[in-house]
């Protein structure tokens, strides 16, 4: 059955994977009725010049199951959607193709019935898309212009009925230098009247060679490795609005450590960006694991009574039950006084494990908090560097006995840590000195975990211990050397994580940084296996100039890590105007909102007024002077998320950023300000009274304050790693300068005019995704500002 193009109306219901460097290739349902409608939106559309009818349907579930063998992906997709409108829809299915035609063996089924599909080349498909866009005056479809397509015959969707669409296809994946790239553009599923009820992605990889690095720049996936040649990657979410396409990178190789260097340099006049992926050999037997020492330091003061001490005991039991033969350990419970399981560190065996579990069961909550003595006792047990040592330090309060000065306590911990133990600090609840715990972790090359009042202590401790349970290489450092020159001449800088660290079995290490000199590079990895020094060398390349956006996520991920480092410097070392200026620049360029720069998304903030924006940010960062209470904890929890960011999508940090900003408006406790010589300032909502304390460390924020904070994120969109801020109903490209935005320098183009489509044809996928934003857009094209108006 042919499609009556004259009356087509798009309804995007199914996003399908097609490889393309431009990242766009989705499936669509095309309504064959004569009524023009916009694509459905999960939230009410913003005010626009003319009201638009919106199609009414919802996506109940979206399941993607991919099996990858070498470069070949076999993908099954099942999506169930419901027509929530009052009339039957007569639809055909449209499946855009990438320009390289990499898909083969495509089969489409609707409720189990196979539908034939007709192939349209890119030229004919473009004409069809353009007709749809012109007719419905909906720019959302511009994302798909420029591709060929498959189109099916028509099938009905009665009002209130559900349909399950299944698609099966085979895909040849791109492989570049041994790195294989899998993409599934989930973002099309955002066109639905409400969030997707259930989203599941499963990718199974089989390879004749050993699978090394597995990394998703877009989603926090779970990775399981049943063998060195097989891996299962999964992601699931409920009631979600997919904002980003799903992407997965993996490579294969031999050797104890697998590394891969990816680089991106969009501007030859500026430093490039690189990402280094590193993974140890997988599938090692337990006997080959490097032995380690674990000391669990547990606060059992009176404030830990009840549920908290029960969870803390369970966390300690979990660690004890998961120690390996050959590990050593001890337990240091502390309140006003310090106890020890044994006077010295013990070897793990059946007897000591049972004794330790019995000792743990007897721990009860009482007394005060002597952090000073607990630090000296636990760190003093470690007398050599023969094995890597890990101190799990848990507290739910500030010191009340012994030394209580923050700086002196940090110095005590640093001096007592003579043999390089890694300190992992757990702050339980909102009554801790969050900055002090950050100092412990920073100096001890560990990390801080904040356990909120409604979170389970055991789960948080178990999650971290799983990561550090099996060290493979310790005291790891990287160096980069241009081939044919000495390492000192090589221009890598601002590398995160910085310093030395440990590499664990099952861990995917992601290092990002910048480079000034392109060319072939030798990467040297040094570390220790026990006491034995090891060195590994690998080849890589830093590109001179990037001609496509395939790896455009690297600068954004680097920016997130850099922001985390800036916030840490401001927190632990005090105010620095240059760092604040850089924070504003990064937040503006990449659209990455922090608790201190979220005002950039306000309607009245002028992005190009750097001086004013720096002053406001500088004032906001004074809130880092709050180190106790909910404000202190939430600020440092957000900071830690930036420092440890693994994906380039800052929306994953949105909740932490918003919670921190709301907590900043809480009235400051008298003990929480001034210790660092910082002044209190008015709250981010004009006064500290924007929230109401409920007691017990839990706060309810006023509806206006919460709405104001949440709406800011709606005013920022990142497309192809370029940030757009909505100001006065106009989406403004953050790369535009003040001069470019002067009226005399702006070229105005009417939406859906001939000039509009000519520019789309000229600039292709560089421009069309930006125009999919609703309303007016002000876009930087080849150094010139274009204003696209409805």
PDB file of N, CA, C and O in Angstrom, residues 20 30 32 37 70 78 100 120 153 200 221 263 297 330 355 385 392 484 532 550 553 566-567 633 678 700:
ATOM      1  N   UNK A  20      25.887   6.147  12.458  1.00  0.00           N
ATOM      2  CA  UNK A  20      26.174   7.363  11.710  1.00  0.00           C
ATOM      3  C   UNK A  20      27.022   8.258  12.585  1.00  0.00           C
ATOM      4  O   UNK A  20      26.812   8.351  13.775  1.00  0.00           O
ATOM      5  N   UNK A  30       3.906   7.342  10.928  1.00  0.00           N
ATOM      6  CA  UNK A  30       3.343   8.465  10.189  1.00  0.00           C
ATOM      7  C   UNK A  30       1.839   8.308  10.127  1.00  0.00           C
ATOM      8  O   UNK A  30       1.327   7.332   9.562  1.00  0.00           O
ATOM      9  N   UNK A  32      -1.762   8.739   8.830  1.00  0.00           N
ATOM     10  CA  UNK A  32      -2.266   8.953   7.475  1.00  0.00           C
ATOM     11  C   UNK A  32      -3.555   9.761   7.435  1.00  0.00           C
ATOM     12  O   UNK A  32      -4.151   9.943   6.388  1.00  0.00           O
ATOM     13  N   UNK A  37      -0.885  17.544  13.181  1.00  0.00           N
ATOM     14  CA  UNK A  37      -0.587  17.580  14.619  1.00  0.00           C
ATOM     15  C   UNK A  37       0.913  17.645  14.819  1.00  0.00           C
ATOM     16  O   UNK A  37       1.696  17.196  13.998  1.00  0.00           O
ATOM     17  N   UNK A  70      32.120  -9.545  17.016  1.00  0.00           N
ATOM     18  CA  UNK A  70      33.062  -8.802  16.181  1.00  0.00           C
ATOM     19  C   UNK A  70      32.487  -7.440  15.861  1.00  0.00           C
ATOM     20  O   UNK A  70      32.160  -6.653  16.745  1.00  0.00           O
ATOM     21  N   UNK A  78      11.720  -4.035  20.769  1.00  0.00           N
ATOM     22  CA  UNK A  78      10.287  -4.187  21.007  1.00  0.00           C
ATOM     23  C   UNK A  78       9.799  -2.967  21.768  1.00  0.00           C
ATOM     24  O   UNK A  78      10.357  -2.613  22.814  1.00  0.00           O
ATOM     25  N   UNK A 100      25.455   5.647   4.848  1.00  0.00           N
ATOM     26  CA  UNK A 100      26.322   4.566   4.388  1.00  0.00           C
ATOM     27  C   UNK A 100      25.585   3.239   4.215  1.00  0.00           C
ATOM     28  O   UNK A 100      26.180   2.237   3.845  1.00  0.00           O
ATOM     29  N   UNK A 120      13.580   3.969   0.307  1.00  0.00           N
ATOM     30  CA  UNK A 120      13.673   5.255  -0.373  1.00  0.00           C
ATOM     31  C   UNK A 120      15.089   5.777  -0.217  1.00  0.00           C
ATOM     32  O   UNK A 120      15.660   5.713   0.880  1.00  0.00           O
ATOM     33  N   UNK A 153       3.661  -0.392   4.866  1.00  0.00           N
ATOM     34  CA  UNK A 153       2.255  -0.142   4.533  1.00  0.00           C
ATOM     35  C   UNK A 153       1.522   0.345   5.775  1.00  0.00           C
ATOM     36  O   UNK A 153       2.065   0.388   6.874  1.00  0.00           O
ATOM     37  N   UNK A 200      14.589  -0.793  28.900  1.00  0.00           N
ATOM     38  CA  UNK A 200      15.610  -1.808  29.158  1.00  0.00           C
ATOM     39  C   UNK A 200      16.526  -1.933  27.949  1.00  0.00           C
ATOM     40  O   UNK A 200      16.051  -2.039  26.817  1.00  0.00           O
ATOM     41  N   UNK A 221      26.101   2.452  32.746  1.00  0.00           N
ATOM     42  CA  UNK A 221      25.721   1.062  32.491  1.00  0.00           C
ATOM     43  C   UNK A 221      26.328   0.126  33.532  1.00  0.00           C
ATOM     44  O   UNK A 221      27.311   0.444  34.193  1.00  0.00           O
ATOM     45  N   UNK A 263      41.151  10.993  21.011  1.00  0.00           N
ATOM     46  CA  UNK A 263      41.468  12.417  21.066  1.00  0.00           C
ATOM     47  C   UNK A 263      40.531  13.205  20.170  1.00  0.00           C
ATOM     48  O   UNK A 263      40.010  12.705  19.177  1.00  0.00           O
ATOM     49  N   UNK A 297      37.151   1.482  60.281  1.00  0.00           N
ATOM     50  CA  UNK A 297      37.112   2.378  61.436  1.00  0.00           C
ATOM     51  C   UNK A 297      35.668   2.849  61.606  1.00  0.00           C
ATOM     52  O   UNK A 297      35.144   3.591  60.775  1.00  0.00           O
ATOM     53  N   UNK A 330      41.771  -5.294  60.156  1.00  0.00           N
ATOM     54  CA  UNK A 330      41.494  -5.038  61.560  1.00  0.00           C
ATOM     55  C   UNK A 330      40.248  -4.173  61.645  1.00  0.00           C
ATOM     56  O   UNK A 330      39.799  -3.610  60.641  1.00  0.00           O
ATOM     57  N   UNK A 355      35.980 -14.786  64.431  1.00  0.00           N
ATOM     58  CA  UNK A 355      36.187 -13.952  65.608  1.00  0.00           C
ATOM     59  C   UNK A 355      35.783 -12.507  65.328  1.00  0.00           C
ATOM     60  O   UNK A 355      35.185 -11.840  66.174  1.00  0.00           O
ATOM     61  N   UNK A 385      54.691  -0.843  53.128  1.00  0.00           N
ATOM     62  CA  UNK A 385      53.989  -0.687  51.853  1.00  0.00           C
ATOM     63  C   UNK A 385      53.930  -2.005  51.074  1.00  0.00           C
ATOM     64  O   UNK A 385      53.707  -1.991  49.867  1.00  0.00           O
ATOM     65  N   UNK A 392      38.614   2.300  55.691  1.00  0.00           N
ATOM     66  CA  UNK A 392      37.216   2.674  55.519  1.00  0.00           C
ATOM     67  C   UNK A 392      36.781   3.372  56.799  1.00  0.00           C
ATOM     68  O   UNK A 392      36.566   2.729  57.828  1.00  0.00           O
ATOM     69  N   UNK A 484      60.150  10.036  19.467  1.00  0.00           N
ATOM     70  CA  UNK A 484      61.279  10.770  18.918  1.00  0.00           C
ATOM     71  C   UNK A 484      61.654  11.991  19.740  1.00  0.00           C
ATOM     72  O   UNK A 484      62.549  12.731  19.365  1.00  0.00           O
ATOM     73  N   UNK A 532      56.560  -5.448  43.557  1.00  0.00           N
ATOM     74  CA  UNK A 532      57.278  -5.488  42.283  1.00  0.00           C
ATOM     75  C   UNK A 532      56.816  -4.364  41.366  1.00  0.00           C
ATOM     76  O   UNK A 532      55.621  -4.194  41.128  1.00  0.00           O
ATOM     77  N   UNK A 550      32.265  12.786  16.119  1.00  0.00           N
ATOM     78  CA  UNK A 550      32.120  11.456  16.713  1.00  0.00           C
ATOM     79  C   UNK A 550      32.600  11.419  18.157  1.00  0.00           C
ATOM     80  O   UNK A 550      31.973  10.800  19.015  1.00  0.00           O
ATOM     81  N   UNK A 553      32.138  14.232  22.666  1.00  0.00           N
ATOM     82  CA  UNK A 553      31.772  14.148  24.080  1.00  0.00           C
ATOM     83  C   UNK A 553      32.979  14.323  24.995  1.00  0.00           C
ATOM     84  O   UNK A 553      32.821  14.630  26.180  1.00  0.00           O
ATOM     85  N   UNK A 566      37.940  22.484  40.161  1.00  0.00           N
ATOM     86  CA  UNK A 566      37.853  23.897  40.550  1.00  0.00           C
ATOM     87  C   UNK A 566      37.092  24.043  41.862  1.00  0.00           C
ATOM     88  O   UNK A 566      37.530  24.768  42.774  1.00  0.00           O
ATOM     89  N   UNK A 567      35.952  23.360  41.972  1.00  0.00           N
ATOM     90  CA  UNK A 567      35.165  23.448  43.197  1.00  0.00           C
ATOM     91  C   UNK A 567      35.941  22.909  44.392  1.00  0.00           C
ATOM     92  O   UNK A 567      35.857  23.444  45.501  1.00  0.00           O
ATOM     93  N   UNK A 633      26.835  19.023  53.405  1.00  0.00           N
ATOM     94  CA  UNK A 633      26.887  17.673  52.840  1.00  0.00           C
ATOM     95  C   UNK A 633      26.456  17.664  51.386  1.00  0.00           C
ATOM     96  O   UNK A 633      27.115  17.073  50.522  1.00  0.00           O
ATOM     97  N   UNK A 678      34.986  32.812  55.975  1.00  0.00           N
ATOM     98  CA  UNK A 678      34.115  33.202  54.877  1.00  0.00           C
ATOM     99  C   UNK A 678      32.854  33.857  55.433  1.00  0.00           C
ATOM    100  O   UNK A 678      32.405  33.549  56.528  1.00  0.00           O
ATOM    101  N   UNK A 700      12.078  20.177  54.046  1.00  0.00           N
ATOM    102  CA  UNK A 700      11.115  20.309  52.956  1.00  0.00           C
ATOM    103  C   UNK A 700      11.298  21.695  52.367  1.00  0.00           C
ATOM    104  O   UNK A 700      11.258  22.687  53.099  1.00  0.00           O
TER     105      UNK A 700
END
